[in-house]
Each structure stands twice: as C-alpha cells, then as structure tokens.
C-alpha cells in the first residue's frame, strides 16, 4: 500500500522549507575543479533542505535571489558585469512562452548564453540566483515559464496537458528563439536545469546535438519514471486529473512515462555534462545521478554533502562555482 501524507502536514512542510531557503543568500565559495569525464567530487556543506518523502515525487525549494538590480554582486575572481532584464517571448504551437532575459552590458557584441529550466510546479523565478550570478559573469541567461508548468505560469497552456514531453517542446522552441538573437553567440548555447527541468534539459539536449554546447543538471529528476510506475500499475489506472504533490495535473503527465527509458533517451548526447547533486536529497536519490554519469559518454558528478533537493546558502554558491568553471571551460 502506498504511503499517504496528510495534505495539511504536506503544506506545513512545504511552507517551512520555503521560509528556510527563501531567506538565505548565496555565500562566497571556492572555485570548482576542472571538469573531466566520469569524475566525482564531494564538497561538504550543511546547506540544502528536503521537502517531501521520496514516494511523493519530485519538487524543489525555491532558491534565494538578490535584489535583481545587477549591481554590486560579489563574484570572487571573476569580472563583474552589470546587466539589464527584458521580458521576451517564444512561441510553440500557437502558445506564447513568457520569460525574462538577463543581458550583460559591455560584455561583447555576441555573448555565450544559458537557458534555465525549473522543476515541477515552479516558475521562471526559481532561476533568479543562477541567472544573476551568470549574467554578472558575462552570460546571457533566459528563465522562462513552461506552458502549463504551474497554476501561476505566465505562459499559455493548461497544467492538465503538461508533461515532460510538452516541456521538451517548449524548451526546443526557446532554443530556436535564442539562436535568432543577434546578441547571443549561438555556437555557445548551454542548458541549465533543476529537478524536472534537469530531466527535460537532458532529453532536449540529446535531440539538439548541433545546437547545444553543453548542459549543467542540478539534482535532475530521472526518478520521475520510477515514481510514476510506483503510483500506477498501468495506463488504465491513471485518472483524468490527479493531485500530484501540491499541483493538479492531467492524465497526460503520466501516460507518456509508461515503458519510457529516460536513460536510453539521454545517452546519445555526446557533449560534456556536469551534474550537481546533494547527498541528502530524499526527493531524487543521488543514485539516479550516479547512474546518469555512467550512461553519458562524458559526464562529471559533483556531490554536495548535506544538501537536499534545492540549493541555498553555501550549497547554492558551490553550485554556482561549479557551473561557472564548467561554462568557462567549454566556451569556444
């Protein structure tokens, strides 16, 4: 019999996690080691938190963000660029995809770019701390809302039609939009995804070998297939709507996961991949990222000791340092 958790208790746990993580600001950390194939590095910190039991599927805590001005951001040993933000839309099958573009000032006519994808039920705001940090380092960063990605999504589309496969289509539309921007160096276009957005980034990268220079995946939710199989024994058991953690989704969210091998889908990506995962994550166990490292032809796993599902404080700064080293070493 599957575990059931009181929704009152669940709401209290989620609220307490948001309060704990939302007040933390990134702290300075050490630069990451150089990226190499199939290497694992463990960084010890006490940051990060857990939200739900593993059987309750995949979510993440909202990371902390600065004031959004782009000024006076402390970035150790890196040039500091001011940046501006613009609301930018992409389109997919008649749907408007809303997002915010972070554009460094005086960092060059064409700049490397990063597309951020958030986790289940989140929003573009979940990428603020990473967007601000990387824009200060001279990268264009785009954070967007998936179509139907949450009840508060500013993009078109229904949450009852959303799945990782519709999110893959959204991300592909965003990639095409980014390639057409005159200030983006399309030869240096990278992906950054957290939790479910990490899984979506992984499968999208595999289908866009010629467009994506590399990918950074934070606690990617490769568990979501197993989680669906634990909830339902067959497609016929999946109802038209289902209360999945804190959000109601439609049958479409689950039905495409039956008989789907996500690892077989991602293994074709032959560029370098960086995975960052906390060893205290009880939403997506570390073992799922360890398996991904073995599947990829060239991947590195950085383990942050004590970090749960969603990074803040020292764990967030460590993740920023790791991804900075990765992106800098892969821009060509």
Short mmCIF file of N, CA and C in Angstrom, two decimals, residues 8 31 36 43 64 71 110 137 140 189 206 241 261 265 293 299 318:
data_model
loop_
_atom_site.label_atom_id
_atom_site.label_comp_id
_atom_site.label_asym_id
_atom_site.label_seq_id
_atom_site.Cartn_x
_atom_site.Cartn_y
_atom_site.Cartn_z
N UNK A 8 -2.52 18.62 5.03
CA UNK A 8 -2.22 19.70 5.98
C UNK A 8 -0.76 19.64 6.38
N UNK A 31 36.37 28.02 -6.06
CA UNK A 31 36.16 27.64 -7.45
C UNK A 31 36.15 26.13 -7.58
N UNK A 36 36.06 16.82 -15.85
CA UNK A 36 36.66 15.70 -16.56
C UNK A 36 35.65 14.56 -16.61
N UNK A 43 31.80 17.93 -2.02
CA UNK A 43 32.02 19.16 -1.27
C UNK A 43 31.15 19.09 -0.02
N UNK A 64 17.23 31.20 -3.09
CA UNK A 64 17.26 32.61 -2.75
C UNK A 64 17.74 33.43 -3.93
N UNK A 71 23.66 45.07 -9.81
CA UNK A 71 24.76 45.91 -9.36
C UNK A 71 25.34 45.36 -8.04
N UNK A 110 28.42 39.61 -29.18
CA UNK A 110 27.75 38.32 -29.07
C UNK A 110 28.29 37.59 -27.85
N UNK A 137 28.75 37.36 -14.81
CA UNK A 137 29.96 36.76 -15.38
C UNK A 137 30.00 36.87 -16.90
N UNK A 140 24.47 35.67 -21.23
CA UNK A 140 23.05 35.93 -21.40
C UNK A 140 22.31 34.74 -20.77
N UNK A 189 25.69 27.98 -26.81
CA UNK A 189 24.38 27.97 -26.16
C UNK A 189 24.30 26.75 -25.24
N UNK A 206 19.81 15.91 -25.93
CA UNK A 206 20.09 14.75 -26.76
C UNK A 206 19.49 14.88 -28.15
N UNK A 241 -7.53 13.52 -14.01
CA UNK A 241 -6.78 14.51 -13.23
C UNK A 241 -6.27 13.84 -11.97
N UNK A 261 12.18 4.78 -21.29
CA UNK A 261 13.51 4.64 -20.71
C UNK A 261 14.25 5.97 -20.88
N UNK A 265 17.22 7.57 -23.62
CA UNK A 265 16.95 8.79 -24.37
C UNK A 265 18.09 9.79 -24.25
N UNK A 293 25.72 9.42 -14.87
CA UNK A 293 27.13 9.62 -15.17
C UNK A 293 27.69 8.41 -15.92
N UNK A 299 30.74 12.76 -18.63
CA UNK A 299 29.99 13.47 -17.60
C UNK A 299 30.77 13.50 -16.30
N UNK A 318 28.27 26.96 -3.97
CA UNK A 318 29.11 25.90 -4.50
C UNK A 318 28.64 25.49 -5.90
#
